[in-house]
Amino acid sequence: KCGGGVVALSESQSEAQHPKIEDREPRKKKVVVLGTGWGATSFLKGLDASLYDVQVVSPRNYFAFTPLLPSVTCGTVEARSIVEPVRNIIKKTNGEIKFWEAECIKIDAADKKVLCRCNIENLVGSGEFSLDYDFLVVAVGAQVNTFNTPGVKENCHFLKDVEDAQKIRLSVIDCLEKAVLPSQSEEEQRSNLHFVVVGGGPTGVEFAAELHDYIQEDLIKLYPSVKDKVKITLIQSGDHILNMFDERISSFAEQKFTRDGIEVQTGCRVLSVNDQEITMKVKSTGSVCSVPHGLIVWSTGICTVPVIRDFMQEIGQAKRHVLATNEWLRVEGCENVYAIGDCSSINQRKIKDDIIDIFKAADKNNSGTLTIEEFQEVMDDIIVRYPQVEYYLKKKNILDLRVLWNDPQGNEREEIDIEGFKLALSLADSQVKSLPATAQVAAQQGAYLANCFNRIDHIEEHPEGPRRFTGSGHHNFRPFRYKHFGQFAPLGGEQAAAELPGDWVSIGHSTQWLWYSVYASKQVSWRTRYLVVSDWTRRFIFGRDSSR
Ligand code: FAD
Ligand code: MG
Ligand code: MG
Ligand code: MG
Ligand code: MG
């Protein structure tokens, strides 16, 4: 009633005032965007909002710079420094964008509308409203995956949002204040000061490193009586921490943590958690043990949020884990709905499914065979449409396409038939990879989609270009293509590791400085950039704040 009503009213007013303009100009298409995270913000920044009637719905009226969340848990950076009000972001765009602080509770793809509910406390009247759309951009992100482990929801902290980071910061201080109370036995002190991190991915590792620095650099000076009783344990179910990174980085991290006294327990699965203890199973021996804890941060990966689960059910994707889109980011089986970022995953088309069509298109004289020239000509288009082919060529170090062209014995041939063509290319499908759930991917997808939307007339006729390969080379839109700029893993003690494109690995103090400069430059506004840099400076000079 609040949101929907307001829109309807202002539209009918403008119709009454300018009926002629309304007659001449077709109604602007309605775009509804769900979310204000990495994907949505990047989309909104790139979109020419004068072309559409744009509305944004999110329960958070700000964008949060998630890579600095681990720093917020220890007060290295203040929470306010990493958030930017979404109203600041949208007022800078060309054209009006409306924002409603509410959560989407249902996507009704059949009627092209979304049902939303405002969760602000003490709202007078109903907070529920529905919005119609012509195009829907879903960028609601994901939620923490507990793998249904008993007690996790009730007794663990997550590290997904600004509020989570703030709660962790308070709890860390609480643990220390509890431990120094005169009524505490030594055993109770040790339990209160046992900090457990579950999950050895980038977030868990960075948090453990940050907490270690916080305790060593700031807290033990303030709580000297308990300084030998603090312990940090990092639990990882796989064999190594940071296993998505290069081996050199993961073993450097393990060694550094061991030197620092952070206990790394790999090959361990958490069975349950209660307010006192965490129970886990050592995979290799099968033994089960329970350890008392003061605080647990659970960061073992993500899963689909309920509203997207329901939507997947409605559009026939119930069997999938993640919402699938095509390579143009349009939701499979659903007209006019696009999805970007952590809530979705691209369903890359396999080249073997189209191989006959490709062959026919390439064989211009219908001879039933291809020459090397015909083959080379079609390769450029193939690489755009099926990026796995490029990964395959790179992986096998194939610089000259003739290598693919030769027969299995390695002899050169004049022409190739369909069987030979299949043999040459279908192996490439083994290189199809799904993109990681990172800010980098979400932001690039948002920017790509905005660019497509800005060419409004194309969108209406061919939302995603020719579905099948035509060989003509004239795609309306190139499919989305991810460009990886590398990834950092801050490891504490002013050291970081980085994996940069081209198998480049760099570790150490200089990498930490690279990290500082990259994250300062990636800030969404000059305001947050100033705040973050001054927080870092303050920390260098005065240390971190330890008040509750
Ligand atoms: P999000 O950014 O999560 O945004 C989702 C948005 O949707 C939010 O605004 C949310 O409020 C809103 N929303 C949720 N439910 C609804 C609903 N029902 N209706 C409407 N709106 C809704 N990536 C990197 O590349 N580098 C890093 O260093 C890095 N570090 C990270 C550190 C931490 C601690 C975390 C948690 C993540 C990190 N990531 C990093 C990952 C990165 O944050 C995510 O991949 C990225 O946020 C995904 O963008 P998104 O737009 O899909 O989702
Ligand atoms: Mg988003
Ligand atoms: Mg975000
Ligand atoms: Mg994704
Ligand atoms: Mg031919």
Coordinates of C-alpha atoms and ligand atoms in Angstrom, one line a residue:
K1 CA 0.0 0.0 0.0
C2 CA 2.7 2.4 0.8
G3 CA 5.2 1.9 -2.1
G4 CA 2.8 0.6 -4.8
G5 CA 0.3 3.3 -4.0
V6 CA 2.8 6.1 -4.3
V7 CA 3.9 4.9 -7.7
A8 CA 0.4 4.6 -9.1
L9 CA -0.6 8.0 -7.8
S10 CA 2.4 9.9 -9.3
E11 CA 1.8 8.2 -12.6
S12 CA -1.8 9.1 -12.9
Q13 CA -1.1 12.6 -11.9
S14 CA 1.5 13.0 -14.7
E15 CA -0.9 11.5 -17.2
A16 CA -3.5 14.1 -16.2
Q17 CA -1.1 16.9 -16.6
H18 CA 0.6 15.9 -19.8
P19 CA -1.8 13.7 -21.7
K20 CA -0.3 14.6 -25.1
I21 CA 3.2 13.7 -24.2
E22 CA 2.0 10.4 -22.9
D23 CA 0.3 9.8 -26.2
R24 CA 3.3 10.5 -28.3
E25 CA 5.9 8.8 -26.2
P26 CA 5.5 5.2 -25.4
R27 CA 5.6 4.3 -21.8
K28 CA 9.0 3.7 -20.4
K29 CA 9.7 0.0 -19.6
K30 CA 9.7 -0.8 -15.9
V31 CA 12.9 -2.2 -14.6
V32 CA 12.9 -3.6 -11.0
V33 CA 16.2 -4.3 -9.4
L34 CA 16.4 -6.6 -6.3
G35 CA 19.4 -5.9 -4.1
T36 CA 21.9 -3.2 -3.3
G37 CA 25.1 -5.3 -3.2
W38 CA 27.9 -5.6 -5.7
G39 CA 25.9 -6.8 -8.6
A40 CA 23.0 -4.4 -8.3
T41 CA 25.1 -1.4 -7.5
S42 CA 27.3 -2.0 -10.5
F43 CA 24.3 -2.4 -12.7
L44 CA 22.7 0.9 -11.4
K45 CA 25.9 2.8 -11.9
G46 CA 26.2 1.7 -15.5
L47 CA 22.5 2.0 -16.5
D48 CA 21.2 4.9 -18.4
A49 CA 18.3 5.5 -16.1
S50 CA 16.6 8.0 -18.4
L51 CA 15.7 5.1 -20.7
Y52 CA 13.6 3.2 -18.1
D53 CA 11.4 3.6 -15.1
V54 CA 13.8 2.1 -12.5
Q55 CA 12.9 0.9 -9.0
V56 CA 15.2 -0.7 -6.6
V57 CA 14.2 -2.9 -3.7
S58 CA 16.5 -4.1 -0.9
P59 CA 16.2 -4.5 2.9
R60 CA 19.5 -2.5 3.2
N61 CA 19.6 1.1 2.1
Y62 CA 23.3 0.9 1.6
F63 CA 26.0 -0.8 -0.4
A64 CA 28.7 -2.5 1.7
F65 CA 32.2 -3.0 0.6
T66 CA 32.4 -6.7 1.7
P67 CA 36.2 -7.3 1.2
L68 CA 36.8 -5.1 4.2
L69 CA 34.3 -6.8 6.5
P70 CA 37.0 -8.9 8.2
S71 CA 38.7 -5.6 9.1
V72 CA 35.4 -4.3 10.7
T73 CA 35.3 -7.3 13.0
C74 CA 38.3 -6.0 14.9
G75 CA 37.8 -2.3 14.4
T76 CA 40.7 -1.9 12.0
V77 CA 38.2 -0.2 9.8
E78 CA 34.9 1.3 11.2
A79 CA 31.6 -0.1 9.8
R80 CA 30.5 3.3 8.7
S81 CA 33.6 3.7 6.5
I82 CA 32.8 0.8 4.2
V83 CA 29.1 1.6 3.5
E84 CA 27.7 4.0 1.0
P85 CA 24.0 5.0 1.1
V86 CA 22.2 3.7 -2.0
R87 CA 20.4 7.0 -2.3
N88 CA 23.8 8.7 -2.7
I89 CA 24.6 6.2 -5.5
I90 CA 21.3 6.6 -7.4
K91 CA 21.1 10.3 -7.2
K92 CA 24.3 10.5 -9.3
T93 CA 22.8 8.6 -12.2
N94 CA 21.3 10.2 -15.2
G95 CA 17.5 9.9 -14.7
E96 CA 15.4 9.2 -11.6
I97 CA 15.8 5.9 -9.8
K98 CA 13.4 5.0 -7.0
F99 CA 14.4 3.1 -3.9
W100 CA 12.2 1.1 -1.5
E101 CA 13.7 -0.3 1.7
A102 CA 12.0 -3.7 1.7
E103 CA 12.6 -7.3 1.1
C104 CA 11.3 -9.1 -1.9
I105 CA 9.3 -12.1 -0.6
K106 CA 8.0 -13.5 -3.8
I107 CA 8.8 -13.3 -7.5
D108 CA 5.7 -13.9 -9.6
A109 CA 7.1 -14.5 -13.0
A110 CA 3.8 -15.5 -14.5
D111 CA 2.2 -12.1 -13.7
K112 CA 5.5 -10.2 -14.0
K113 CA 5.4 -8.7 -10.5
V114 CA 7.3 -8.9 -7.3
L115 CA 5.8 -8.9 -3.8
C116 CA 7.7 -6.9 -1.2
R117 CA 7.6 -6.4 2.5
C118 CA 9.1 -3.6 4.5
N119 CA 10.7 -4.9 7.8
I120 CA 11.4 -1.5 9.4
E121 CA 10.2 -1.7 13.0
N122 CA 7.1 0.2 14.2
L123 CA 5.9 0.9 10.7
V124 CA 2.4 2.3 10.8
G125 CA 0.1 0.6 8.3
S126 CA 1.0 -2.3 6.0
G127 CA 4.5 -2.6 4.7
E128 CA 3.5 -5.0 1.9
F129 CA 3.3 -3.9 -1.7
S130 CA 3.7 -5.3 -5.1
L131 CA 5.6 -3.9 -8.1
D132 CA 5.0 -4.7 -11.8
Y133 CA 8.0 -5.0 -14.0
D134 CA 8.9 -5.4 -17.7
F135 CA 12.4 -6.5 -16.8
L136 CA 13.5 -7.8 -13.5
V137 CA 17.1 -7.8 -12.4
V138 CA 17.7 -10.3 -9.5
A139 CA 20.8 -9.5 -7.5
V140 CA 19.9 -10.7 -4.0
G141 CA 23.1 -12.5 -3.3
A142 CA 23.3 -15.7 -1.2
Q143 CA 23.2 -16.8 2.4
V144 CA 25.6 -18.7 4.6
N145 CA 25.4 -22.4 4.2
T146 CA 25.2 -24.2 7.6
F147 CA 24.8 -27.6 5.9
N148 CA 22.0 -28.1 8.5
T149 CA 24.6 -28.6 11.2
P150 CA 22.7 -28.6 14.5
G151 CA 23.1 -25.6 16.7
V152 CA 25.0 -23.5 14.1
K153 CA 22.3 -20.9 13.5
E154 CA 21.8 -20.4 17.2
N155 CA 25.4 -20.4 18.5
C156 CA 27.6 -19.2 15.7
H157 CA 28.5 -15.8 14.2
F158 CA 28.4 -15.4 10.5
L159 CA 30.4 -12.9 8.5
K160 CA 28.3 -11.9 5.6
D161 CA 27.1 -8.4 6.4
V162 CA 28.0 -5.2 8.3
E163 CA 25.8 -6.1 11.2
D164 CA 27.5 -9.5 11.5
A165 CA 30.9 -7.8 11.7
Q166 CA 29.7 -5.4 14.3
K167 CA 28.3 -8.2 16.4
I168 CA 31.6 -10.1 16.2
R169 CA 33.5 -7.1 17.3
L170 CA 31.4 -6.8 20.5
S171 CA 31.5 -10.5 21.2
V172 CA 35.4 -10.6 21.0
I173 CA 35.6 -7.8 23.6
D174 CA 32.9 -9.5 25.7
C175 CA 34.9 -12.7 25.8
L176 CA 37.9 -10.9 27.2
E177 CA 35.9 -9.0 29.7
K178 CA 34.3 -12.2 30.9
A179 CA 37.6 -13.9 31.1
V180 CA 39.2 -11.3 33.5
L181 CA 36.3 -11.4 36.0
P182 CA 37.5 -12.4 39.4
S183 CA 35.0 -15.2 39.5
Q184 CA 36.5 -17.1 36.6
S185 CA 38.5 -20.3 37.1
E186 CA 41.4 -20.9 34.8
E187 CA 39.5 -23.5 32.9
E188 CA 36.6 -21.0 32.3
Q189 CA 39.1 -18.4 31.2
R190 CA 40.5 -20.7 28.6
S191 CA 37.0 -21.6 27.3
N192 CA 36.0 -18.0 27.0
L193 CA 39.2 -17.2 25.2
H194 CA 39.0 -20.0 22.7
F195 CA 38.1 -18.4 19.4
V196 CA 37.0 -20.9 16.7
V197 CA 36.8 -20.2 13.0
V198 CA 35.0 -22.8 10.8
G199 CA 36.0 -22.7 7.2
G200 CA 39.4 -22.3 5.6
G201 CA 38.4 -20.2 2.7
P202 CA 39.5 -16.6 2.1
T203 CA 37.0 -15.1 4.6
G204 CA 37.7 -17.5 7.4
V205 CA 41.5 -17.2 6.9
E206 CA 41.4 -13.4 6.8
F207 CA 39.2 -13.2 9.9
A208 CA 41.6 -15.5 11.8
A209 CA 44.6 -13.5 10.8
E210 CA 42.9 -10.2 11.7
L211 CA 41.8 -11.5 15.1
H212 CA 45.3 -12.7 15.8
D213 CA 46.8 -9.3 15.0
Y214 CA 44.1 -7.6 17.1
I215 CA 44.8 -9.7 20.1
Q216 CA 48.6 -9.6 19.8
E217 CA 49.0 -5.9 18.9
D218 CA 46.3 -4.4 21.0
L219 CA 44.4 -6.6 23.4
I220 CA 47.2 -8.4 25.3
K221 CA 48.5 -5.1 26.5
L222 CA 45.1 -4.3 28.0
Y223 CA 44.3 -7.7 29.4
P224 CA 47.8 -8.9 30.5
S225 CA 46.5 -11.4 33.0
V226 CA 45.0 -13.6 30.4
K227 CA 47.4 -13.2 27.6
D228 CA 48.7 -16.8 27.6
K229 CA 45.2 -18.2 27.6
V230 CA 44.0 -16.9 24.3
K231 CA 43.7 -19.5 21.5
I232 CA 42.5 -19.3 17.9
T233 CA 41.6 -22.5 16.1
L234 CA 40.8 -22.7 12.4
I235 CA 38.8 -25.7 11.3
Q236 CA 38.8 -26.8 7.7
S237 CA 37.1 -29.9 6.3
G238 CA 39.4 -30.2 3.3
D239 CA 43.1 -31.1 3.4
H240 CA 44.4 -27.5 3.1
I241 CA 43.3 -24.0 3.8
L242 CA 42.9 -21.6 0.9
N243 CA 42.6 -24.5 -1.4
M244 CA 41.2 -22.4 -4.2
F245 CA 44.5 -20.5 -4.3
D246 CA 47.8 -21.6 -5.7
E247 CA 49.6 -24.3 -3.7
R248 CA 52.4 -21.9 -2.7
I249 CA 49.9 -19.5 -1.1
S250 CA 48.0 -22.2 0.8
S251 CA 51.2 -23.7 2.2
F252 CA 52.7 -20.3 3.1
A253 CA 49.4 -19.4 4.9
E254 CA 49.5 -22.7 6.8
Q255 CA 53.1 -22.2 7.9
K256 CA 52.5 -18.6 8.9
F257 CA 49.5 -19.5 11.0
T258 CA 51.4 -22.3 12.7
R259 CA 54.3 -19.9 13.5
D260 CA 51.8 -17.4 14.9
G261 CA 50.2 -20.0 17.1
I262 CA 46.9 -20.3 15.2
E263 CA 45.9 -23.9 15.4
V264 CA 44.9 -25.2 11.9
Q265 CA 42.9 -28.3 12.0
T266 CA 42.4 -29.7 8.5
G267 CA 40.4 -32.7 7.6
C268 CA 37.9 -32.0 10.4
R269 CA 34.1 -31.9 10.0
V270 CA 31.9 -30.1 12.6
L271 CA 29.0 -32.3 13.7
S272 CA 27.2 -30.0 16.1
V273 CA 27.5 -26.8 18.1
N274 CA 26.0 -25.7 21.4
D275 CA 26.5 -22.6 23.6
Q276 CA 29.4 -24.3 25.4
E277 CA 31.1 -26.7 23.0
I278 CA 31.8 -27.5 19.4
T279 CA 31.8 -31.2 18.4
M280 CA 33.8 -32.4 15.4
K281 CA 34.9 -35.5 13.7
V282 CA 38.5 -36.0 12.5
K283 CA 38.0 -37.6 9.1
S284 CA 41.2 -39.7 8.9
T285 CA 40.7 -41.4 12.3
G286 CA 37.0 -41.2 12.6
S287 CA 37.4 -40.0 16.2
V288 CA 34.9 -37.4 17.6
C289 CA 35.9 -34.7 20.0
S290 CA 34.2 -31.8 21.8
V291 CA 36.0 -28.5 22.7
P292 CA 34.7 -25.6 24.7
H293 CA 34.6 -22.3 22.9
G294 CA 34.1 -18.6 23.6
L295 CA 33.1 -17.6 20.1
I296 CA 32.6 -19.3 16.8
V297 CA 32.6 -17.7 13.4
W298 CA 31.1 -19.9 10.8
S299 CA 32.2 -19.2 7.2
T300 CA 31.9 -22.4 5.1
G301 CA 30.4 -21.1 1.9
I302 CA 27.0 -20.0 0.6
C303 CA 23.7 -21.4 -0.5
T304 CA 20.5 -20.1 -2.2
V305 CA 18.1 -17.8 -0.3
P306 CA 14.5 -18.9 0.2
V307 CA 12.9 -16.4 -2.2
I308 CA 15.1 -17.7 -5.0
R309 CA 14.4 -21.3 -4.0
D310 CA 10.6 -20.6 -4.4
F311 CA 11.2 -18.8 -7.7
M312 CA 13.2 -21.8 -9.0
Q313 CA 10.4 -24.1 -8.1
E314 CA 8.0 -21.9 -10.1
I315 CA 10.0 -21.8 -13.3
G316 CA 11.0 -25.5 -13.4
Q317 CA 14.5 -25.2 -11.9
A318 CA 13.6 -27.0 -8.7
K319 CA 16.3 -29.7 -9.2
R320 CA 19.2 -27.2 -9.4
H321 CA 21.3 -25.9 -6.6
V322 CA 21.7 -22.4 -8.0
L323 CA 19.5 -20.3 -10.2
A324 CA 20.7 -20.9 -13.8
T325 CA 21.0 -18.2 -16.5
N326 CA 22.2 -18.4 -20.0
E327 CA 25.4 -16.7 -21.1
W328 CA 23.6 -13.4 -21.5
L329 CA 22.6 -13.6 -17.9
R330 CA 18.9 -14.2 -18.6
V331 CA 17.3 -16.7 -16.3
E332 CA 16.7 -20.1 -18.0
G333 CA 13.1 -20.7 -18.7
C334 CA 11.9 -17.2 -17.7
E335 CA 11.3 -14.3 -20.1
N336 CA 12.4 -10.9 -18.9
V337 CA 14.2 -11.9 -15.8
Y338 CA 17.9 -11.5 -15.4
A339 CA 20.1 -12.7 -12.5
I340 CA 23.6 -11.6 -11.5
G341 CA 26.1 -12.2 -8.8
D342 CA 26.0 -14.8 -6.0
C343 CA 22.4 -15.7 -6.5
S344 CA 22.9 -17.2 -9.9
S345 CA 25.3 -19.2 -12.1
I346 CA 25.8 -19.3 -15.8
N347 CA 24.8 -22.4 -17.6
Q348 CA 27.5 -22.5 -20.3
R349 CA 26.4 -24.2 -23.5
K350 CA 28.5 -27.1 -24.5
I351 CA 30.0 -27.0 -27.9
K352 CA 29.2 -30.7 -28.5
D353 CA 25.5 -29.9 -28.5
D354 CA 25.9 -27.4 -31.4
I355 CA 28.7 -29.1 -33.2
I356 CA 26.6 -30.1 -36.3
D357 CA 25.2 -26.6 -36.7
I358 CA 28.6 -25.1 -36.4
F359 CA 30.0 -27.5 -39.0
K360 CA 27.1 -26.7 -41.4
A361 CA 27.5 -23.0 -41.0
A362 CA 31.3 -23.2 -41.5
D363 CA 31.0 -25.4 -44.6
K364 CA 30.0 -22.6 -46.9
N365 CA 30.1 -24.7 -50.1
N366 CA 28.2 -27.6 -48.6
S367 CA 30.9 -30.1 -49.6
G368 CA 30.6 -32.0 -46.3
T369 CA 34.2 -31.1 -45.4
L370 CA 36.0 -28.1 -44.1
T371 CA 39.3 -26.7 -45.2
I372 CA 41.7 -25.2 -42.7
E373 CA 40.8 -21.7 -43.9
E374 CA 37.1 -22.4 -43.3
F375 CA 38.0 -23.8 -39.9
Q376 CA 40.1 -20.8 -38.9
E377 CA 37.4 -18.4 -40.0
V378 CA 34.8 -20.0 -37.8
M379 CA 37.1 -20.2 -34.8
D380 CA 36.8 -16.5 -33.8
D381 CA 33.1 -16.8 -33.4
I382 CA 33.4 -20.1 -31.6
I383 CA 35.7 -18.6 -29.0
V384 CA 33.3 -15.8 -28.2
R385 CA 30.4 -18.2 -27.9
Y386 CA 32.2 -21.1 -26.2
P387 CA 34.9 -19.7 -23.9
Q388 CA 35.9 -23.2 -22.9
V389 CA 37.5 -23.5 -26.3
E390 CA 39.9 -20.8 -25.4
Y391 CA 40.7 -22.2 -22.0
Y392 CA 41.3 -25.6 -23.7
L393 CA 43.7 -24.1 -26.2
K394 CA 45.5 -22.3 -23.4
K395 CA 45.7 -25.2 -21.2
K396 CA 47.0 -27.5 -23.9
N397 CA 49.4 -24.7 -25.0
I398 CA 48.0 -24.8 -28.5
L399 CA 49.2 -21.8 -30.3
D400 CA 48.6 -23.0 -33.9
L401 CA 45.2 -24.3 -34.7
R402 CA 46.7 -26.8 -37.1
V403 CA 47.4 -29.0 -34.0
L404 CA 43.7 -29.5 -33.6
W405 CA 43.4 -30.0 -37.3
N406 CA 45.8 -32.8 -37.7
D407 CA 44.6 -36.4 -37.6
P408 CA 45.1 -38.4 -34.4
Q409 CA 48.5 -39.7 -35.6
G410 CA 49.6 -36.1 -36.0
N411 CA 49.6 -36.1 -39.8
E412 CA 48.5 -32.9 -41.5
R413 CA 45.3 -33.2 -43.6
E414 CA 43.7 -31.2 -46.4
E415 CA 40.1 -31.3 -45.3
I416 CA 38.2 -32.4 -42.2
D417 CA 34.8 -34.1 -42.0
I418 CA 32.2 -33.9 -39.3
E419 CA 33.8 -36.7 -37.3
G420 CA 37.2 -35.1 -37.4
F421 CA 35.7 -31.8 -36.4
K422 CA 33.9 -33.3 -33.4
L423 CA 37.1 -34.9 -32.3
A424 CA 39.0 -31.6 -32.6
L425 CA 36.6 -29.5 -30.5
S426 CA 34.4 -31.6 -28.2
L427 CA 37.3 -32.2 -25.8
A428 CA 37.1 -28.5 -25.0
D429 CA 33.9 -29.0 -23.0
S430 CA 35.9 -30.5 -20.2
Q431 CA 37.1 -26.9 -19.6
V432 CA 33.7 -25.4 -18.8
K433 CA 34.0 -23.8 -15.4
S434 CA 31.6 -22.1 -13.2
L435 CA 32.5 -18.6 -12.0
P436 CA 33.4 -18.0 -8.4
A437 CA 31.0 -16.2 -6.0
T438 CA 33.0 -13.0 -5.8
A439 CA 32.4 -9.3 -5.9
Q440 CA 34.6 -9.2 -9.0
V441 CA 32.2 -11.5 -10.9
A442 CA 29.1 -9.7 -9.6
A443 CA 30.4 -6.3 -10.5
Q444 CA 31.4 -7.3 -14.0
Q445 CA 28.0 -9.0 -14.6
G446 CA 26.2 -5.8 -13.4
A447 CA 28.2 -3.6 -15.7
Y448 CA 27.7 -6.0 -18.6
L449 CA 23.9 -6.1 -18.1
A450 CA 23.7 -2.4 -17.8
N451 CA 25.4 -2.1 -21.1
C452 CA 22.9 -4.4 -22.7
F453 CA 20.0 -2.5 -21.2
N454 CA 21.4 0.8 -22.5
R455 CA 20.9 -0.5 -26.0
I456 CA 17.1 -0.6 -25.3
D457 CA 15.9 -1.4 -28.8
H458 CA 18.1 -4.4 -29.1
I459 CA 16.9 -5.8 -25.9
E460 CA 13.3 -5.8 -27.0
E461 CA 13.9 -7.7 -30.2
H462 CA 16.7 -10.0 -29.2
P463 CA 17.2 -10.1 -25.5
E464 CA 20.2 -12.2 -25.8
G465 CA 21.2 -12.4 -29.4
P466 CA 20.8 -15.5 -31.5
R467 CA 20.5 -18.5 -29.2
R468 CA 22.2 -20.8 -31.5
F469 CA 25.4 -20.5 -33.4
T470 CA 24.9 -19.1 -36.8
G471 CA 28.4 -18.7 -38.0
S472 CA 27.6 -15.3 -39.4
G473 CA 29.6 -13.5 -36.8
H474 CA 26.9 -11.0 -36.3
H475 CA 25.9 -11.4 -32.7
N476 CA 23.7 -8.6 -31.3
F477 CA 25.4 -8.9 -28.0
R478 CA 28.4 -10.9 -27.1
P479 CA 27.8 -13.3 -24.2
F480 CA 29.1 -12.2 -20.8
R481 CA 32.7 -12.9 -20.5
Y482 CA 34.5 -12.8 -17.1
K483 CA 37.9 -11.2 -16.9
H484 CA 39.9 -12.3 -13.8
F485 CA 42.1 -9.6 -12.3
G486 CA 43.5 -11.8 -9.5
Q487 CA 42.7 -12.3 -5.9
F488 CA 44.2 -11.4 -2.6
A489 CA 44.5 -13.2 0.7
P490 CA 45.5 -11.0 3.6
L491 CA 47.4 -13.2 6.1
G492 CA 48.0 -10.8 9.0
G493 CA 51.2 -9.2 10.3
E494 CA 51.2 -6.8 7.4
Q495 CA 51.6 -9.6 5.0
A496 CA 49.3 -10.7 2.2
A497 CA 49.3 -13.2 -0.7
A498 CA 48.1 -12.5 -4.1
E499 CA 47.4 -14.6 -7.2
L500 CA 47.5 -12.4 -10.3
P501 CA 46.6 -13.3 -13.9
G502 CA 49.1 -15.4 -15.7
D503 CA 50.0 -17.7 -12.7
W504 CA 51.7 -14.8 -11.0
V505 CA 52.0 -15.3 -7.2
S506 CA 53.3 -12.7 -4.8
I507 CA 53.5 -13.0 -1.1
G508 CA 54.8 -10.8 1.7
H509 CA 54.9 -7.2 3.0
S510 CA 55.0 -5.5 -0.4
T511 CA 51.9 -7.5 -1.4
Q512 CA 50.1 -6.1 1.7
W513 CA 50.9 -2.6 0.3
L514 CA 49.5 -3.6 -3.0
W515 CA 46.4 -4.8 -1.2
Y516 CA 46.0 -1.4 0.6
S517 CA 46.3 0.5 -2.7
V518 CA 44.0 -1.8 -4.6
Y519 CA 41.3 -1.7 -1.9
A520 CA 41.6 2.1 -1.5
S521 CA 41.1 2.5 -5.2
K522 CA 38.1 0.2 -5.4
Q523 CA 36.0 2.2 -3.0
V524 CA 32.7 3.3 -4.4
S525 CA 33.1 7.0 -3.5
W526 CA 35.7 9.5 -2.5
R527 CA 33.9 9.7 0.9
T528 CA 34.4 6.1 1.8
R529 CA 37.9 6.1 0.3
Y530 CA 38.8 9.0 2.6
L531 CA 37.2 7.2 5.6
V532 CA 38.9 3.9 4.9
V533 CA 42.4 5.4 4.4
S534 CA 42.0 7.5 7.6
D535 CA 40.9 4.4 9.6
W536 CA 44.1 2.6 8.4
T537 CA 46.2 5.6 9.4
R538 CA 44.5 5.9 12.8
R539 CA 45.2 2.2 13.4
F540 CA 48.9 2.6 12.5
I541 CA 49.3 5.5 14.9
F542 CA 47.0 4.6 17.8
G543 CA 46.1 0.9 17.4
R544 CA 42.6 -0.4 17.4
D545 CA 39.8 0.7 19.7
S546 CA 38.9 -1.9 22.3
S547 CA 35.8 -0.4 23.9
R548 CA 32.6 -2.4 23.7
Ligands
FAD1 P1 25.5 -9.1 -2.3 O1 26.6 -8.1 -2.5 O2 25.5 -10.0 -1.2 O3 24.2 -8.3 -2.4 C1 22.9 -8.8 -2.1 C2 21.9 -7.7 -1.9 O4 20.6 -8.1 -2.0 C3 22.1 -7.0 -0.6 O5 21.9 -5.6 -0.8 C4 20.9 -7.5 0.2 O6 20.5 -6.7 1.2 C5 19.9 -7.7 -0.9 N1 18.8 -8.7 -0.6 C6 18.9 -9.8 0.0 N2 17.8 -10.5 0.0 C7 16.9 -9.7 -0.6 C8 15.5 -9.8 -1.0 N3 14.8 -10.8 -0.6 N4 15.0 -8.8 -1.7 C9 15.7 -7.7 -2.1 N5 17.0 -7.6 -1.8 C10 17.6 -8.5 -1.1 N6 34.7 -10.9 -3.2 C11 35.8 -10.5 -3.9 O7 35.8 -10.5 -5.1 N7 36.9 -10.2 -3.2 C12 37.0 -10.2 -1.8 O8 38.0 -9.8 -1.2 C13 35.8 -10.6 -1.1 N8 35.8 -10.6 0.2 C14 34.7 -11.0 0.9 C15 34.7 -10.9 2.3 C16 33.5 -11.3 3.0 C17 33.5 -11.2 4.5 C18 32.4 -11.7 2.3 C19 31.1 -12.0 3.0 C20 32.4 -11.7 0.9 C21 33.5 -11.4 0.2 N9 33.5 -11.4 -1.2 C22 34.7 -11.0 -1.9 C23 32.4 -11.9 -2.0 C24 31.5 -10.8 -2.4 O9 31.1 -10.0 -1.4 C25 30.2 -11.4 -3.1 O10 30.6 -12.3 -4.1 C26 29.3 -10.3 -3.6 O11 28.9 -9.5 -2.6 C27 28.2 -10.8 -4.5 O12 27.5 -9.7 -4.9 P2 25.9 -9.8 -5.1 O13 25.4 -8.6 -5.6 O14 25.5 -11.1 -5.8 O15 25.3 -10.0 -3.6
MG2 MG 23.5 -7.2 -5.3
MG3 MG 27.7 -6.4 -1.1
MG4 MG 27.2 -16.3 -9.7
MG5 MG 33.6 -27.2 -47.5

